[in-house]
Short mmCIF file of C-alpha atoms in Angstrom, two decimals:
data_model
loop_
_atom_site.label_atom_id
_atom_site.label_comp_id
_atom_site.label_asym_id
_atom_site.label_seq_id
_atom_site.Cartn_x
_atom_site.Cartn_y
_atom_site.Cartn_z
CA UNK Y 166 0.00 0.00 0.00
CA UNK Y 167 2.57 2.51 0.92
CA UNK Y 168 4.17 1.84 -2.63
CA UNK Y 169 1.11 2.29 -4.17
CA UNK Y 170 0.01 5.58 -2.64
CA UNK Y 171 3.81 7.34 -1.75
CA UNK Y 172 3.94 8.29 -5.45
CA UNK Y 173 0.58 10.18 -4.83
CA UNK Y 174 1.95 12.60 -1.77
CA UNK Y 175 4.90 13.31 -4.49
CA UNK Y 176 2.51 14.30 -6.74
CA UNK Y 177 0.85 16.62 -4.40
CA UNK Y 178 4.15 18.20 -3.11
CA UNK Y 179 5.51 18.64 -6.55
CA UNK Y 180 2.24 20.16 -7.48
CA UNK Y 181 2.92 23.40 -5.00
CA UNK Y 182 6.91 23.18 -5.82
CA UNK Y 183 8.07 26.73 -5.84
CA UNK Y 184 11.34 25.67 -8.21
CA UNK Y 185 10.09 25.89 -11.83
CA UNK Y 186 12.08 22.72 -12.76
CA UNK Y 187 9.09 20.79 -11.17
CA UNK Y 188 10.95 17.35 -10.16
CA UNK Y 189 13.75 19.33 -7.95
CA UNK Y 190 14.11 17.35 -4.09
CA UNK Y 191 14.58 18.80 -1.42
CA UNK Y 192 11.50 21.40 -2.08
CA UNK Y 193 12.53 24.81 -1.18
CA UNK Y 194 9.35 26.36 -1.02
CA UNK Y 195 5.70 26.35 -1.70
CA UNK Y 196 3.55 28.04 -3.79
CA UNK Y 197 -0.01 28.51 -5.36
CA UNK Y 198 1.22 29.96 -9.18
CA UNK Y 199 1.50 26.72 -10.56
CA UNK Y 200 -2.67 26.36 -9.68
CA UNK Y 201 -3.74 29.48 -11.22
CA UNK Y 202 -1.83 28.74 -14.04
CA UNK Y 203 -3.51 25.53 -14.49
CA UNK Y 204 -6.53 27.40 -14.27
CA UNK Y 205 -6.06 29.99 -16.48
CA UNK Y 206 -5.16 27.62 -19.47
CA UNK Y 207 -8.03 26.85 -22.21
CA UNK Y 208 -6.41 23.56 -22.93
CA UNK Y 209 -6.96 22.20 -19.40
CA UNK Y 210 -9.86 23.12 -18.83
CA UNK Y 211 -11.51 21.63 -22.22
CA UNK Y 212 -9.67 18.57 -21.26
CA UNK Y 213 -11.23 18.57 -18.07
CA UNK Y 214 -14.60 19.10 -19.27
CA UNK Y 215 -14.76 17.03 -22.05
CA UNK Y 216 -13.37 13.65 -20.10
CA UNK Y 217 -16.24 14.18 -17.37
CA UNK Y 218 -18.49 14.79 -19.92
CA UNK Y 219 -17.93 11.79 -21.77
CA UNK Y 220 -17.43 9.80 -18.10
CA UNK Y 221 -21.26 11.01 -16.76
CA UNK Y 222 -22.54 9.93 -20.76
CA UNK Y 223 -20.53 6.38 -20.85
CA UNK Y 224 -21.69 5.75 -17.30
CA UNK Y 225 -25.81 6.77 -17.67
CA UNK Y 226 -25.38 4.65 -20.75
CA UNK Y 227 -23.64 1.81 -19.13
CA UNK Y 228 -26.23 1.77 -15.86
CA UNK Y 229 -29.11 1.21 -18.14
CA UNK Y 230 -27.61 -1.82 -20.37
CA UNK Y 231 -25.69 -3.07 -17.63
CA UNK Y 232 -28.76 -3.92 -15.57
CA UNK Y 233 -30.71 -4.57 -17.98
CA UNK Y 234 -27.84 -7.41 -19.69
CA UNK Y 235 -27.93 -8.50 -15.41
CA UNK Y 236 -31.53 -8.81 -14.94
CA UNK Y 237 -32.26 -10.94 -18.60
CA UNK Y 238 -29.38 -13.04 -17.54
CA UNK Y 239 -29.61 -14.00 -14.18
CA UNK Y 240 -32.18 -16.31 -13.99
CA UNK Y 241 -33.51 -17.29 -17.26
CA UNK Y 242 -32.35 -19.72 -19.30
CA UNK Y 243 -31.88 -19.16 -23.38
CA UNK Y 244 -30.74 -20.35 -26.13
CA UNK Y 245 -27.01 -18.94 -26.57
CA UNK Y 246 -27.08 -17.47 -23.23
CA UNK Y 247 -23.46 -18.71 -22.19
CA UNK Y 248 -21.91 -16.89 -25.76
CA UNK Y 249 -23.84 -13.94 -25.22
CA UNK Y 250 -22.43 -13.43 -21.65
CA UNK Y 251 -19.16 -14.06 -23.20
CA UNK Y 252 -19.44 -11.12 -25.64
CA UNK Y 253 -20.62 -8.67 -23.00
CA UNK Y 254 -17.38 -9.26 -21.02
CA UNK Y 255 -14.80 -9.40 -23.84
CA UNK Y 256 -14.50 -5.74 -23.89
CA UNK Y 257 -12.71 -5.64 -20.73
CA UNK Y 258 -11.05 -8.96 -21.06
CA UNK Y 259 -9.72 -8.10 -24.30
CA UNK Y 260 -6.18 -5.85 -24.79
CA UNK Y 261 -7.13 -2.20 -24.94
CA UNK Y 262 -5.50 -2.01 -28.00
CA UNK Y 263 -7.26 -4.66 -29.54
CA UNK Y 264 -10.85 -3.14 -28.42
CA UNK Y 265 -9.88 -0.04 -30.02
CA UNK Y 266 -8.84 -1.15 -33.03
CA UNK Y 267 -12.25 -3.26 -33.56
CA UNK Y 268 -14.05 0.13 -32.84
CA UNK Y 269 -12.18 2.03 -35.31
CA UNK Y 270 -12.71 -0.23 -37.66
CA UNK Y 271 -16.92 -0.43 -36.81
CA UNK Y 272 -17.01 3.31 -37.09
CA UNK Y 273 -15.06 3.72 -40.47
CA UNK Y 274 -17.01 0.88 -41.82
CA UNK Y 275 -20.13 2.69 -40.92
CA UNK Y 276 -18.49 6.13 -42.47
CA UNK Y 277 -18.69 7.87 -38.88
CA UNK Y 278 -15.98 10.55 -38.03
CA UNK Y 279 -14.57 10.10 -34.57
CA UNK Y 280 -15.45 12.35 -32.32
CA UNK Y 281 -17.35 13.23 -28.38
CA UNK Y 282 -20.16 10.26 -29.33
CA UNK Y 283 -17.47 7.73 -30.88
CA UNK Y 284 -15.45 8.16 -27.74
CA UNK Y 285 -18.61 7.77 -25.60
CA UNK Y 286 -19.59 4.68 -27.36
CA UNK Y 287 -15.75 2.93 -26.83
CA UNK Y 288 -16.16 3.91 -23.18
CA UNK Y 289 -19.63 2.39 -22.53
CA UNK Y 290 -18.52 -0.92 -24.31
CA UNK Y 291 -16.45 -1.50 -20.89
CA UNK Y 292 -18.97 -0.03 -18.68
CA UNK Y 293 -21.21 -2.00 -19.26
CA UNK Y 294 -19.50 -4.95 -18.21
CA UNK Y 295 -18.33 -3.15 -14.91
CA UNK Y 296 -22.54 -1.98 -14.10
CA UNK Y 297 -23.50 -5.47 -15.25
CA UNK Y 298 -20.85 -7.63 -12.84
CA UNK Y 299 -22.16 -5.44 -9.78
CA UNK Y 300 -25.91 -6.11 -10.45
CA UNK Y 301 -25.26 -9.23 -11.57
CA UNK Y 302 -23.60 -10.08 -7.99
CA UNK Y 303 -26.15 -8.43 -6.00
CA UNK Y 304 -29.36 -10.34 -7.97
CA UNK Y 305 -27.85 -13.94 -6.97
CA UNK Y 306 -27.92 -12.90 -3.39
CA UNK Y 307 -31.66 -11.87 -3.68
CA UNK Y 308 -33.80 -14.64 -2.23
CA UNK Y 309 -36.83 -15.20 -4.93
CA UNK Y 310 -39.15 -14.90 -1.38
CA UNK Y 311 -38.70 -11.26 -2.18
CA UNK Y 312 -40.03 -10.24 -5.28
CA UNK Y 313 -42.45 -13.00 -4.36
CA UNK Y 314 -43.74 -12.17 -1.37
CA UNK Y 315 -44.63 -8.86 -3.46
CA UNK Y 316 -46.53 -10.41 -5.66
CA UNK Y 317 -48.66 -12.69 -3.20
CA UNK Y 318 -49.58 -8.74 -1.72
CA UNK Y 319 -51.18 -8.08 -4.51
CA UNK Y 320 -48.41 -5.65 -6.59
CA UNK Y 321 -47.72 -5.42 -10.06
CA UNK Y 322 -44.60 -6.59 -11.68
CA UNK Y 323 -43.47 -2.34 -11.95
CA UNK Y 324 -44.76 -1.64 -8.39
CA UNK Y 325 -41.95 -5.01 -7.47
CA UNK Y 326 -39.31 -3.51 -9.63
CA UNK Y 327 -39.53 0.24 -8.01
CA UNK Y 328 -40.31 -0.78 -4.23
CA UNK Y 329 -38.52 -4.26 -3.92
CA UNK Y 330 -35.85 -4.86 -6.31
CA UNK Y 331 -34.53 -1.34 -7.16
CA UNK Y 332 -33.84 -0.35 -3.53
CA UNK Y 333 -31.59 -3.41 -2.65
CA UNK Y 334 -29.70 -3.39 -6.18
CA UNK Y 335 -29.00 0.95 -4.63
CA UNK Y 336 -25.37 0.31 -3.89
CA UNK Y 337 -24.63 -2.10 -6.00
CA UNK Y 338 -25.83 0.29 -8.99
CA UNK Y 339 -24.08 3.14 -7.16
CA UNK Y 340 -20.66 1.30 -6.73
CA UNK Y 341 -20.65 -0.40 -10.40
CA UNK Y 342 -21.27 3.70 -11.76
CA UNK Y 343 -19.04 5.00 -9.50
CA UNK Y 344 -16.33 2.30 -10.81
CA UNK Y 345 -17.16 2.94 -14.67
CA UNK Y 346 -16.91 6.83 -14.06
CA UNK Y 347 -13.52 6.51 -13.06
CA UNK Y 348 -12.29 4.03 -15.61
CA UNK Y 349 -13.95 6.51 -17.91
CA UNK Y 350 -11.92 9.40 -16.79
CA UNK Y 351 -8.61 7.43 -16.51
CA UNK Y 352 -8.82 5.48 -20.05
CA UNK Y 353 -6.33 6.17 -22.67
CA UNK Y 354 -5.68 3.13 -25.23
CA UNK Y 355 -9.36 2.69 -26.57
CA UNK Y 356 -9.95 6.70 -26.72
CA UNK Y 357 -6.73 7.21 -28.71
CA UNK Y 358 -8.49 5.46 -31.23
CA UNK Y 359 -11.80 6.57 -31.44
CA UNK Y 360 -11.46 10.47 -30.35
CA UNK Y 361 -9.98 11.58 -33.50
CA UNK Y 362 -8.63 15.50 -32.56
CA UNK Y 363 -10.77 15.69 -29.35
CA UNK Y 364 -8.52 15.32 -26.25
CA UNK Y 365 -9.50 13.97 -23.30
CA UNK Y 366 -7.82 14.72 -20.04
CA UNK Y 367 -5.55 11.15 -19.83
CA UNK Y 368 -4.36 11.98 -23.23
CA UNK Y 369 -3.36 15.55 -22.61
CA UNK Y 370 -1.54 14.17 -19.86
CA UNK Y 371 0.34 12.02 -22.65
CA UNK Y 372 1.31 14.91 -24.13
CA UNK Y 373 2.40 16.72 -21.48
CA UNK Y 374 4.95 13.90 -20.76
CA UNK Y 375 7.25 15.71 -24.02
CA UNK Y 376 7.02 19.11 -22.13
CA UNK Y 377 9.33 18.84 -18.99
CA UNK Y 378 8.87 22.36 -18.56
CA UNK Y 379 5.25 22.30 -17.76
CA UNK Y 380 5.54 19.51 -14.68
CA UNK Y 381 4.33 21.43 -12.34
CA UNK Y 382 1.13 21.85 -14.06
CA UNK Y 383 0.95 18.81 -14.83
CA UNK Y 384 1.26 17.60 -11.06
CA UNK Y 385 -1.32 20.29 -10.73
CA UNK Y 386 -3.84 18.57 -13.09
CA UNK Y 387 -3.11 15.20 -11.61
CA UNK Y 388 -3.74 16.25 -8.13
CA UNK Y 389 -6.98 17.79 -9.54
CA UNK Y 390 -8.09 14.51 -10.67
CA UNK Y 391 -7.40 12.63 -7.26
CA UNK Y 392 -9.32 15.38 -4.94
CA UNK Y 393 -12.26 14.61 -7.73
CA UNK Y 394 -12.50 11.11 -7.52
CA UNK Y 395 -11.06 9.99 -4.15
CA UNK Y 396 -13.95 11.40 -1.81
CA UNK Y 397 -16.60 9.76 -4.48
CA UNK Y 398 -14.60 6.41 -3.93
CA UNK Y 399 -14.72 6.21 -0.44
CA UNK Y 400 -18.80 7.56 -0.24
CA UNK Y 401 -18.77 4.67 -2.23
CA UNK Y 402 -17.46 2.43 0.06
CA UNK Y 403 -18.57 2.97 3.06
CA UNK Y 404 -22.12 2.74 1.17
CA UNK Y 405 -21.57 -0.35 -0.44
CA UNK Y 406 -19.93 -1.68 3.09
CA UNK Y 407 -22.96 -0.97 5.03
CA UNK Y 408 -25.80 -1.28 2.69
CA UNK Y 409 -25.23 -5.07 1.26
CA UNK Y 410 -28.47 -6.51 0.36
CA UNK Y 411 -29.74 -8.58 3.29
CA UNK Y 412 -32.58 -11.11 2.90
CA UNK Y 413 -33.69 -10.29 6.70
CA UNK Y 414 -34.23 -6.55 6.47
CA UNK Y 415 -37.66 -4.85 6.05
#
């Protein structure tokens, strides 16, 4: 753990270094200049924007098929159920590369110029799979006596779905969105190939790797990115910790 996360408090420092040469150690002072810098820049900002735009799109996209793909294949039994399921996941079991390549292919095929939707569309094909694994998990725990029960009392199959089913698949919905928003925001190989001049914040950060001048806004950016996603991670968490779906609750 401390391997994993020591990189991050570099990060952080480096982010406030008051020596322009960004990587210098011991620090010699802090400062904010490197911040409004960051801010002040067009390029950032549209970066910004336009990778938690297409994050919130992929993710709304991928809540709806993902638990709808859960919910047609939990329980019932079809034929070509078993190669179906193994379509849905290949998307995040296959190489990056390899899923990008197959997109860019679909889209020049169907004469569509890459762009915000072809990037939202190569996200979603992996967030699905993330959405549909959660709800997926959480629907095998659900005694039948639940939805059951429900219908014995006299409600409808919608009335089931919105009072019964819905509220215990909550964190499970919330923690598969929360997941696929961040590997939205963070993925690089399969938007290369399908965002055509748009940049999105992970490749900007690519970029910036050839500018060794501009670390410090760099470290700036990336520390932006962790204060953005690491409070949503642990609501997430603690959620999903304390609300699992429990047969014996009322």
């Amino acid at each position: 753990m401390t391997f994993l996360h020591l990189p991050l408090v570099f990060i952080a420092l480096y982010a406030f270094n008051d020596n322009s040469a960004g990587y210098s150690f011991p620090i010699t002072g802090l400062t904010l200049r490197w911040v409004s810098l960051a801010i002040e820049r067009d390029d950032i900002r549209s970066a910004i924007g336009l990778s938690l735009s297409v994050a919130a799109m992929a993710t709304l996209i991928a809540m709806v098929l993902g638990t709808l793909t859960a919910a047609a294949l939990n329980r019932d039994r079809f034929f070509g159920k078993n190669a179906f399921t193994t379509l849905l996941i290949l998307p995040i079991a296959l190489p990056g590369i390899v899923t990008g390549i197959a997109l860019l292919s679909a889209f020049r095929l169907m004469e569509v110029t890459p762009g915000y939707w072809t990037i939202v569309v190569g996200h979603a094909t992996f967030c699905v799979v993330i959405v549909h694994n959660n709800v997926v998990a959480r629907l095998r725990r659900l005694p039948n006596r639940l939805w059951e029960a429900s219908m014995d009392l006299g409600a409808d199959t919608l009335t089931t779905l919105r009072h019964v089913i819905v509220p215990q698949l909550g964190t499970a919905l919330l923690a598969g969105g929360i997941l696929a928003f961040a590997l939205s925001v963070d993925e690089l190989i399969v938007t290369t190939f399908t965002s055509g001049s748009d940049k999105t914040l992970p490749i900007w950060l690519l970029s910036q790797l050839s500018r060794p001048r501009d670390a410090a806004i760099t470290n700036v950016v990336a520390l932006l990115v962790m204060l953005l996603t690491a409070p949503l991670i642990i609501v997430a968490w603690r959620l999903t910790r304390d609300g699992d779906a429990n047969p014996n609750q009322r």
